[in-house]
Amino acid sequence: MKPKKAYSQAVTEIKWQKEWSKTKIYSPNLTTSKNPFYNLMMFPYPSAEGLHAGNMFAFTGSDVYGRFKRMNNNDVFEPIGLDGFGIHSENYALKVGRTPQENAKITETNYYRQLHEIGSSFDWNHNLETYDPDFYKWTQWLFIEAFKAGLAYRKKAQVNFCPKDKTVLSDEQVMTPKQAEKEPLDAKGNPVPVTEGLMVCERCGTIVEKRELEVWFFRITDYADRLLNNLDKINWSERVKVAQKTWIGKSVGKLIEFKVDGSDETLEVFTTRPDTLNAATFLVIADADLYSKHSKEKVGEFTDKYVINPLNGKKIPVWKASYVAPGYGTGNVMGVPAYDKRDAEFAKKYDIEIVKLKPKDNSIGKIHTSYHLRDWGIGRQRYWGCPIPMIHCKRCAEKGLGYLGSKDINLLHADQTDWDWQGWWPEENLPVKLPVIKDYKPEGNGRGPLANHPEFYEVKCPECGAEAKRETDVADTFLDSSWYFLRYPSTDIDNFPFDPKITKKWLPVNQYFGGAEHSVLHLMYARFVTMILYDLKFLNFEEPFPNFFAHGLVIKDGAKMSKSRGNVVNPDEYIKKFGADVLRMYLMFMGPMDSTMNFSDTGIEGMHRFLKRVWSLYEQDDNKELDQNLLLTKIHQTIQKVTKDIEMFHYNTAISAIMEFVNFLKENGSSKAAREVLAQLIAPFAPHMAEELWVEILGNKYSIHTSKWPQFNAKYIKVDQITIIIQVNGKMRSHIIVDSKKVIEKEKIETLALKDKKLQKYINGKKYKVIFVPGKVINFVTGK
Ligand code: ANZ
Ligand code: ZN
């Protein structure tokens, strides 16, 4: 048997990609599918550079699983799109002097080209882009639903502000330089050394400031307990669960009241160590100003006040200090310098008494639970985002109207003020379109660029017709990605964000795949939004991703790929040189899917040789004398190993097993059955070559990707058998598989080995001595 032609990856890959899209084998019928399996990879933020090898690694990892599931009787739906709104794209547009819209068109073309070329089994009939009005119309719908449910509100608050990106950030977007993988910069863009407690912007690494601004929030704190408790019910990488737990930061303690000396006023503290009340020697109250300027230092001011320690009646001083957070607990802390490090530093600095009494339980105060999680600041004073579909009208406020006239829905919360009257843009008139403007550069004055455009914000109040005003902040990009997975199966529905029937059939997502860096950002927000929609009865599940796998990281020359380091591996070059199959196989072979792996050119060349070796197997004639039982054992052992490994995302070891199989077939000869199995086992990894082998060489029915995954049969897998290497003069020449009970019996092994055809060639009547390593090697030493 000979392949009809030499393998050309360039020709073959394009040929099959065309055929796949023509025959729509990756587009399941979403209404009639019998075994729906929603296989999803986090969609990318498009950047100027396009996808790098690290992205391809993640996409391939997800796609291997999707292809595997498809061959295992599932109707796999694997959509893709672009998380295209946001600061990242906008900053790039600013840099090159294009509008974000023009820029989006260019990156969209480039991204979709790359995503085609990698050969993933995406359903290209359901892609979406978050900046598409058909998509963000529903992001606005979501905002309004949250508002109506009392879960979106405006509030003046101490917020995080990035002086470089000139916008408010959510708490989740503020991190240590290490978490952000950025060198810290000051507001002017100068590098600064990393110090403890330094917090920077997730996007640009600039040190974040605190500002008092009135902005929109989503009330995620209402869901803190559910977000925490449900973690026990979902199958996620452990490190992501831990990150969410820590971020939610539930802590149980006590609220204790201290009476202010000489007044009726009391100050209440939150403490997790009520047993140290006997050693409390001062009380600290938070101060927004000190906190925003010196939150990482211990700066304080004495207030002239004293409070009475309720346990022992002692008079202790009240301080204002920078290390106490206004938004946490009660904003007041009892200072216990003997047992708390921060209090100790503060007490030493300001000469406050330190009392070393042994902690002792007491009954003062009431049990209280505090959370680290705070509400999600969702408004951005930027341009390239989803317009927040809210309006406010003075006249309605003066008339004392409630929301859109319905006084009975009392949606006002004590903490939502400044706006006289808030209503939403009527849903039938959505979307509120983002206008095309040239001056979209942020000014940093606390208002977004749209605030300079009266033609955008001046509207007639939908309630009373008077002159009213639109919100000019846009929504955080993370609002777009908090629900996008609901939209994919329903992209062709235009009267609702997600079709109820189709949603019921396809969601929640069966397997989600993505980066661990989104642990407390996207993954937390998506869970929260799904819970809101569940509570509003739009969904019948409250966890969007019951199964989530956090993939690892591809590095180059020891560092994370980044343009500034100049170590970005552009997949285009490799695809051109070696083909997508080689790149995919190499990426999956580099190491465990959840580890950190180094990309190397020699590694990819090795994989190129391996695939050539695979191809050559199909040019080789069968070995008629090959022991068919031995071959069957090898086939079924390989099927079992590869199947189990793919199920657990252990792709690198699955590929090792395939390599071993190929070596075996090369050495011993193969059979048509073996070659069919081999093509199927490599199909998830090297889909193009596998298709070519299956259809053109083996003459099977198109397509291998919808063929049935080979099943292993336990009767061929003799686990109680062991391989003994046969050597001649210390060189490996063959091997035998023997019953594990016999592996130590020298004579029996020798007799068995002598039946081996390959060995006979070498012995060929010569005299020999036998060196036997029980259970491992039998060496025939022949002399010259
Ligand atoms: C006295 C004490 C003694 C405390 C001791 C700790 C150790 P978590 O676990 O994070 O909830 N605290 C309370 N509110 C605070 C605020 N707004 N800003 C800064 N610190 C605050 O920590 C709760 C503990 O952090 C509380 O318990 C309080 O200090 C402090 F040996 O009270 B503790
Ligand atoms: Zn009005």
Coordinates of C-alpha atoms in Angstrom, one line a residue, residues 87 91 160-167 169 173-178 180-193 197-210 382:
I87 CA -9.6 49.8 27.0
N91 CA -5.7 52.3 23.7
N160 CA -10.0 52.9 42.2
F161 CA -8.8 55.2 39.5
C162 CA -6.1 54.5 36.9
P163 CA -4.4 57.8 36.1
K164 CA -3.0 56.4 32.9
D165 CA -6.2 54.9 31.6
K166 CA -8.1 57.7 33.2
T167 CA -11.0 55.6 34.4
L169 CA -11.6 50.3 37.9
Q173 CA -9.1 45.0 38.2
V174 CA -6.6 46.3 40.8
M175 CA -3.8 43.8 41.6
T176 CA -0.2 43.3 42.6
P177 CA 2.3 43.9 39.8
K178 CA 2.9 40.1 39.9
A180 CA -1.0 41.8 36.6
E181 CA 2.3 40.6 35.1
K182 CA 3.4 44.2 34.7
E183 CA 6.3 46.3 35.8
P184 CA 4.8 49.0 38.1
L185 CA 4.7 52.6 36.7
D186 CA 3.9 55.9 38.3
A187 CA 1.2 58.2 36.9
K188 CA 3.8 59.7 34.5
G189 CA 4.7 56.3 33.2
N190 CA 8.1 56.0 35.0
P191 CA 9.0 52.6 36.4
V192 CA 8.9 52.3 40.2
P193 CA 10.3 49.5 42.4
G197 CA 1.2 46.3 49.0
L198 CA 1.7 48.2 45.8
M199 CA -1.4 47.8 43.7
V200 CA -1.6 48.5 39.9
C201 CA -4.1 48.6 37.1
E202 CA -4.7 45.2 35.5
R203 CA -4.4 46.7 32.0
C204 CA -1.4 49.0 32.1
G205 CA 0.5 48.4 35.4
T206 CA 0.1 52.0 36.6
I207 CA -0.2 52.5 40.3
V208 CA -3.9 52.9 41.1
E209 CA -5.2 56.0 43.0
K210 CA -8.3 56.5 45.1
R382 CA -14.1 55.8 28.6

